[in-house]
Each structure stands twice: as structure tokens, then as C-alpha cells.
């Protein structure tokens, strides 16, 4: 086997690592808007030399708001996906049932946490930051696909959160400590989700022919194209929010939107697509599928 994940051990790790909402972000807690929130490797706002330092930081904060609201959107469709996956086998394996329901419960807690962050952001940020949505419509569009395709997209997302925290947040001295701790706590629980999702994808792929897997990969690309369209609209919304915040139009507007769209492609798709663990799962299912993802990866770099 290409991994040693199992439901019993993963549930035990999850239960040991669990935290309470108030330990991470109290309802009345305020964010420190004098700092960047997102690491530069994800936000890429410091590279925008046409903007001054204040404008770069403001756009960084808008991108951070996008990040956590986007994760709430994603977790809203992970929740029904998990319940649907668990439901047909509620009496088979106790460890599996408990691990999947605990996974769902943690995602529900994360959605709650991200809503709290959103409220704190709205309290402290001078203008409204428009988001794509509604989240129900995004979720419905994704969930209408083959569960294997949805499972692969979720697996990619779970591993990307690992890459984001370990690769660019953990040792970052630049960003707001509260935002950093929020990301750390999310990462702790997500590290078990990524293992459970690996088991889910393995189960969904079992017994499928090469043609069926190929078709599921087509659907992963459909979902990625749909998400990418959303990311482009979101980049436009973010620049509009920046303009409202600084009360003027930015120069090189289209260039900034394109650059921020590319940053989001890496953040939400590319960084998961190239994760070694994600690649290992896909390679195990189908080397052809792995080659198709590897070929597409540079678009999302
Ligand atoms: Fe989560
Ligand atoms: Fe998760």
C-alpha cells in the first residue's frame, strides 16, 4: 500500500488534537489590521510594485478575507459529501463511521470559525469585500459531479492546507499572530482530514475501469474550470474592494487583476495539485490520471 492510514488511528489522533472555538477566536476578538494576514507566497501582493506599501497590505488583507470565506464555502460542500459517503455503511465499521462523522463535525466547526473571522474582519475593515456566491450554488454545482471527482477535488484541497501552513505560514514572522494561530489550528485538524479523504478516494476508485476513472478526471477538470472562473471574478471583486478602501482607482487595473487571479490559482488549485501526497493517491488509482494532472499543473502555478 502506498500509505498506512486507517480510520481507527486517524480518529484517535483527531480526538487528541481537537480544540474549542473560543480557544482560537473569541466572538469579540479583533484582528490587527496593522499587519499582513496572508503569507506573500499565497497573496503575492508585495510583488505589485505599482501599489504603495499601504495598498499592498490592504490588498493582502482582502485576499486573506477571501481565503477564509472561500474555505468556509468549500467546507460547506464537504459536509454533505461526507454524510452521503458515510450513510450507506453506518452499520459496517464503527471506526469508519465515527471517523467520518468526527471529520464532518470538525468541518462544521471550521465553518463556524470562519464565520467568526468574517464578522471580526467586517468590524475592523473600512469597506465591504464582495465575495462570489452564493455558497449553496457553488456547492450544488460541484456536488452534481461523480463522487470520485468531488472526492479528488476535496483531497487536493485538504493537502493544500497542509502545504500552506507548513510551507509558508508556520515560520512566517511577518503576518498577524492571531491569523497565524487560526491557520495553525485549522491545519492541525486538517492533517487528519487529508488522511481520511485519502481513504475515501481509495474506496470510491476501487473496482473502476480505466475509462471510468478517465471520465472522473474529466469531471475534476470541469470542477477546476468552474472554480477558476470564480477565482477570476473574485480577483476583480478584490481590486474593487481595494479601490473602495483607498478611495481611488488603481493604475494597471487589468494587470493587477490578472496577477491576483494567478496567485489565487496557485493558492486554491495548483498548490494541491502538486502536493506529493495528492499525486501519490492519483498515481495509485491511475498513472494516466496522474500524467493528466501533471500536464495541467503549470496553468495553476
Ligand atoms: Fe477545515
Ligand atoms: Fe478539512
Coordinates of C-alpha atoms and ligand atoms in Angstrom, one line a residue:
X1 CA 0.0 0.0 0.0
X2 CA 1.2 3.5 -0.8
X3 CA 0.2 4.8 2.7
X4 CA -0.6 3.4 6.2
X5 CA -3.7 5.5 7.0
X6 CA -6.6 3.8 8.8
X7 CA -9.8 5.0 10.4
X8 CA -9.0 3.9 14.0
X9 CA -5.6 5.7 14.3
X10 CA -6.8 8.8 12.5
X11 CA -9.9 9.1 14.8
X12 CA -7.6 8.7 17.8
X13 CA -5.2 11.5 16.5
X14 CA -8.2 13.7 15.7
X15 CA -9.7 13.3 19.2
X16 CA -6.3 14.1 20.8
X17 CA -5.8 17.2 18.7
X18 CA -9.3 18.8 19.0
X19 CA -9.7 22.4 20.1
X20 CA -12.6 24.6 21.1
X21 CA -13.7 27.6 19.1
X22 CA -13.2 30.1 21.9
X23 CA -9.5 29.0 22.2
X24 CA -8.9 30.0 18.7
X25 CA -11.0 33.1 18.1
X26 CA -13.4 34.6 20.7
X27 CA -16.6 36.2 19.4
X28 CA -15.4 39.7 20.5
X29 CA -11.8 39.3 19.4
X30 CA -10.4 41.9 17.0
X31 CA -7.9 41.5 14.2
X32 CA -4.7 43.6 14.0
X33 CA -5.1 45.5 10.7
X34 CA -1.6 47.0 11.0
X35 CA -0.2 43.6 9.8
X36 CA -0.4 41.4 6.7
X37 CA -2.6 38.4 7.2
X38 CA -1.7 36.1 4.4
X39 CA 1.9 34.9 3.6
X40 CA 3.4 36.6 0.5
X41 CA 3.8 33.2 -1.3
X42 CA 0.0 33.0 -1.4
X43 CA -1.1 36.6 -1.6
X44 CA 1.7 37.9 -3.9
X45 CA 0.7 41.5 -3.1
X46 CA 4.2 42.7 -2.3
X47 CA 5.2 42.0 -5.9
X48 CA 2.7 44.6 -7.1
X49 CA 5.2 47.4 -7.3
X50 CA 2.6 49.8 -8.8
X51 CA 0.9 49.8 -5.4
X52 CA 2.4 51.6 -2.3
X53 CA 3.0 49.6 0.9
X54 CA -0.3 50.5 2.4
X55 CA -2.2 49.5 -0.7
X56 CA -0.2 46.2 -0.8
X57 CA -1.1 45.4 2.8
X58 CA -4.8 46.3 2.3
X59 CA -5.0 44.0 -0.7
X60 CA -3.2 41.3 1.3
X61 CA -5.9 41.6 3.9
X62 CA -8.7 41.5 1.3
X63 CA -7.1 38.3 -0.1
X64 CA -6.9 36.8 3.4
X65 CA -10.6 37.5 3.9
X66 CA -11.3 35.8 0.6
X67 CA -9.1 32.9 1.8
X68 CA -11.1 32.1 4.9
X69 CA -14.5 32.8 3.3
X70 CA -13.5 30.6 0.4
X71 CA -12.6 27.8 2.8
X72 CA -16.0 28.1 4.5
X73 CA -17.6 27.8 1.1
X74 CA -15.5 24.7 0.4
X75 CA -16.3 23.1 3.8
X76 CA -20.0 23.7 3.2
X77 CA -19.9 21.2 0.4
X78 CA -17.5 18.9 2.1
X79 CA -20.1 18.4 4.8
X80 CA -22.9 16.8 2.7
X81 CA -20.3 14.9 0.7
X82 CA -19.1 13.2 3.9
X83 CA -22.5 12.5 5.2
X84 CA -23.5 10.9 1.8
X85 CA -20.4 8.9 1.8
X86 CA -20.9 7.7 5.4
X87 CA -24.6 7.0 5.2
X88 CA -24.7 3.7 3.2
X89 CA -22.4 1.9 5.6
X90 CA -23.4 3.1 9.0
X91 CA -23.5 -0.4 10.4
X92 CA -20.4 -1.8 8.9
X93 CA -17.3 -0.5 10.6
X94 CA -17.6 1.5 13.8
X95 CA -14.2 3.2 13.5
X96 CA -15.1 4.3 9.9
X97 CA -18.5 5.7 10.9
X98 CA -17.0 7.6 13.9
X99 CA -14.0 8.9 12.0
X100 CA -16.2 10.2 9.1
X101 CA -18.8 11.8 11.4
X102 CA -16.0 13.4 13.5
X103 CA -14.5 14.7 10.3
X104 CA -17.9 16.2 9.3
X105 CA -18.3 17.7 12.8
X106 CA -14.8 19.4 12.6
X107 CA -15.6 20.9 9.2
X108 CA -18.8 22.3 10.7
X109 CA -16.7 23.8 13.5
X110 CA -14.3 25.3 10.9
X111 CA -17.3 26.9 9.1
X112 CA -18.3 28.4 12.4
X113 CA -14.8 29.7 13.0
X114 CA -14.5 31.2 9.5
X115 CA -17.9 33.0 10.0
X116 CA -16.5 34.4 13.3
X117 CA -13.4 35.6 11.4
X118 CA -15.6 37.1 8.7
X119 CA -17.5 39.0 11.4
X120 CA -14.3 40.3 13.0
X121 CA -13.0 41.3 9.6
X122 CA -16.2 43.2 8.8
X123 CA -15.9 45.0 12.2
X124 CA -12.4 46.2 11.5
X125 CA -12.2 46.8 7.7
X126 CA -13.4 50.1 6.3
X127 CA -15.4 48.8 3.3
X128 CA -17.3 45.8 2.2
X129 CA -15.4 43.0 0.4
X130 CA -17.7 41.3 -2.0
X131 CA -17.5 37.5 -2.4
X132 CA -18.6 35.2 -5.2
X133 CA -21.5 33.0 -4.4
X134 CA -24.0 32.2 -3.0
X135 CA -22.1 29.3 -1.4
X136 CA -25.1 27.0 -1.9
X137 CA -25.0 27.5 -5.6
X138 CA -21.2 26.8 -5.7
X139 CA -21.7 23.7 -3.6
X140 CA -24.6 22.4 -5.8
X141 CA -22.6 22.9 -9.0
X142 CA -19.7 20.9 -7.6
X143 CA -21.7 18.1 -5.9
X144 CA -23.6 17.3 -9.1
X145 CA -20.4 15.6 -10.3
X146 CA -19.3 12.0 -9.9
X147 CA -18.4 11.5 -6.1
X148 CA -14.9 10.3 -7.2
X149 CA -14.3 13.6 -9.0
X150 CA -15.6 15.5 -6.0
X151 CA -13.5 13.4 -3.6
X152 CA -10.4 14.1 -5.6
X153 CA -11.1 17.9 -5.5
X154 CA -11.6 17.7 -1.8
X155 CA -8.4 15.6 -1.3
X156 CA -6.5 18.2 -3.3
X157 CA -7.9 20.9 -1.0
X158 CA -7.1 19.0 2.2
X159 CA -3.5 18.5 1.2
X160 CA -3.1 22.1 0.0
X161 CA -4.0 23.4 3.5
X162 CA -1.0 21.3 4.8
X163 CA 1.3 22.9 2.2
X164 CA 0.0 26.4 3.0
X165 CA 0.7 26.1 6.7
X166 CA 3.9 24.1 6.7
X167 CA 5.3 25.8 3.6
X168 CA 4.6 29.4 4.2
X169 CA 2.8 30.2 7.5
X170 CA 4.5 28.2 10.3
X171 CA 7.8 30.1 10.2
X172 CA 6.4 33.4 9.0
X173 CA 7.3 36.4 11.2
X174 CA 5.5 39.0 9.0
X175 CA 1.9 38.1 9.4
X176 CA -0.6 38.8 12.2
X177 CA -0.1 36.3 15.1
X178 CA -3.9 35.8 15.5
X179 CA -4.4 34.9 11.9
X180 CA -1.4 32.7 12.1
X181 CA -2.8 30.8 15.1
X182 CA -6.1 30.4 13.4
X183 CA -4.3 28.8 10.4
X184 CA -2.3 26.6 12.7
X185 CA -5.3 25.3 14.5
X186 CA -7.1 24.7 11.2
X187 CA -4.0 22.8 9.9
X188 CA -3.9 20.6 13.0
X189 CA -7.4 19.2 12.3
X190 CA -7.0 19.2 8.5
X191 CA -4.0 16.9 8.7
X192 CA -6.3 14.1 9.8
X193 CA -8.9 15.1 7.2
X194 CA -6.3 14.6 4.4
X195 CA -5.7 11.0 5.6
X196 CA -9.5 10.3 5.8
X197 CA -10.0 11.8 2.4
X198 CA -7.3 9.5 1.0
X199 CA -9.3 6.5 2.3
X200 CA -12.4 7.9 0.8
X201 CA -10.9 8.4 -2.6
X202 CA -9.3 4.9 -2.5
X203 CA -12.8 3.5 -1.7
X204 CA -14.5 5.5 -4.5
X205 CA -12.0 4.4 -7.1
X206 CA -12.0 0.8 -6.2
X207 CA -13.2 -1.5 -9.0
X208 CA -13.4 1.3 -11.6
X209 CA -12.2 0.7 -15.1
X210 CA -9.6 3.0 -16.7
X211 CA -12.3 4.6 -18.8
X212 CA -14.5 5.3 -15.7
X213 CA -11.5 6.9 -14.0
X214 CA -10.7 8.9 -17.1
X215 CA -14.2 10.2 -17.1
X216 CA -14.0 11.2 -13.4
X217 CA -10.7 13.1 -14.2
X218 CA -12.6 14.9 -16.9
X219 CA -15.1 16.0 -14.2
X220 CA -12.3 17.1 -11.9
X221 CA -11.2 19.4 -14.8
X222 CA -14.8 20.6 -15.2
X223 CA -14.9 21.5 -11.5
X224 CA -11.4 23.2 -11.7
X225 CA -12.6 25.3 -14.7
X226 CA -15.7 26.3 -12.8
X227 CA -13.7 27.2 -9.7
X228 CA -11.2 29.1 -11.8
X229 CA -14.0 31.2 -13.3
X230 CA -15.0 32.1 -9.8
X231 CA -11.4 33.0 -8.8
X232 CA -11.2 35.4 -11.8
X233 CA -14.4 37.1 -10.7
X234 CA -13.1 37.2 -7.1
X235 CA -9.9 38.9 -8.2
X236 CA -12.0 41.6 -9.8
X237 CA -14.1 42.0 -6.6
X238 CA -10.9 42.2 -4.5
X239 CA -9.4 45.0 -6.6
X240 CA -12.8 46.8 -6.5
X241 CA -12.7 46.5 -2.7
X242 CA -9.1 47.9 -2.6
X243 CA -10.3 50.8 -4.7
X244 CA -13.2 51.5 -2.3
X245 CA -10.8 51.2 0.6
X246 CA -8.3 53.7 -0.8
X247 CA -11.0 55.8 -2.4
X248 CA -9.3 55.9 -5.8
X249 CA -8.9 53.8 -9.0
X250 CA -5.6 51.8 -9.2
X251 CA -3.3 52.2 -12.2
X252 CA -2.7 49.0 -14.3
X253 CA -6.0 47.7 -13.0
X254 CA -6.3 44.8 -15.5
X255 CA -2.7 43.7 -14.8
X256 CA -3.3 43.6 -11.1
X257 CA -6.5 41.6 -11.5
X258 CA -4.7 39.1 -13.8
X259 CA -1.7 38.8 -11.3
X260 CA -4.1 38.3 -8.4
X261 CA -6.1 35.7 -10.3
X262 CA -2.9 33.8 -11.0
X263 CA -2.0 34.0 -7.2
X264 CA -5.4 32.5 -6.4
X265 CA -4.9 29.8 -9.0
X266 CA -1.8 28.7 -7.1
X267 CA -3.4 29.1 -3.7
X268 CA -6.6 27.2 -4.3
X269 CA -5.7 24.7 -7.1
X270 CA -2.0 24.5 -8.0
X271 CA -0.6 24.0 -4.5
X272 CA -2.9 21.0 -4.0
X273 CA -2.3 19.6 -7.5
X274 CA 1.4 19.3 -7.0
X275 CA 1.3 18.0 -3.4
X276 CA 3.3 14.8 -3.2
X277 CA 0.5 13.0 -1.2
X278 CA -2.2 14.0 -3.7
X279 CA 0.0 12.9 -6.5
X280 CA 0.6 9.5 -4.8
X281 CA -3.1 8.8 -4.4
X282 CA -3.8 9.7 -8.1
X283 CA -0.8 7.6 -9.2
X284 CA -2.1 4.7 -7.3
X285 CA -5.5 4.9 -8.9
X286 CA -4.2 5.6 -12.4
X287 CA -0.8 6.6 -13.8
X288 CA -2.6 8.1 -16.8
X289 CA -4.7 10.4 -14.5
X290 CA -1.5 11.4 -12.7
X291 CA 0.0 12.4 -16.1
X292 CA -3.1 14.4 -17.0
X293 CA -2.9 16.4 -13.7
X294 CA 0.9 16.9 -14.1
X295 CA 0.3 18.3 -17.5
X296 CA -2.3 20.8 -16.2
X297 CA -0.3 21.9 -13.1
X298 CA 1.7 24.7 -14.8
X299 CA -1.5 26.6 -15.6
X300 CA -2.1 26.9 -11.9
X301 CA 1.4 27.8 -10.8
Ligands
LIG1 FE1 -11.5 22.6 7.6
LIG2 FE1 -10.9 19.7 6.1

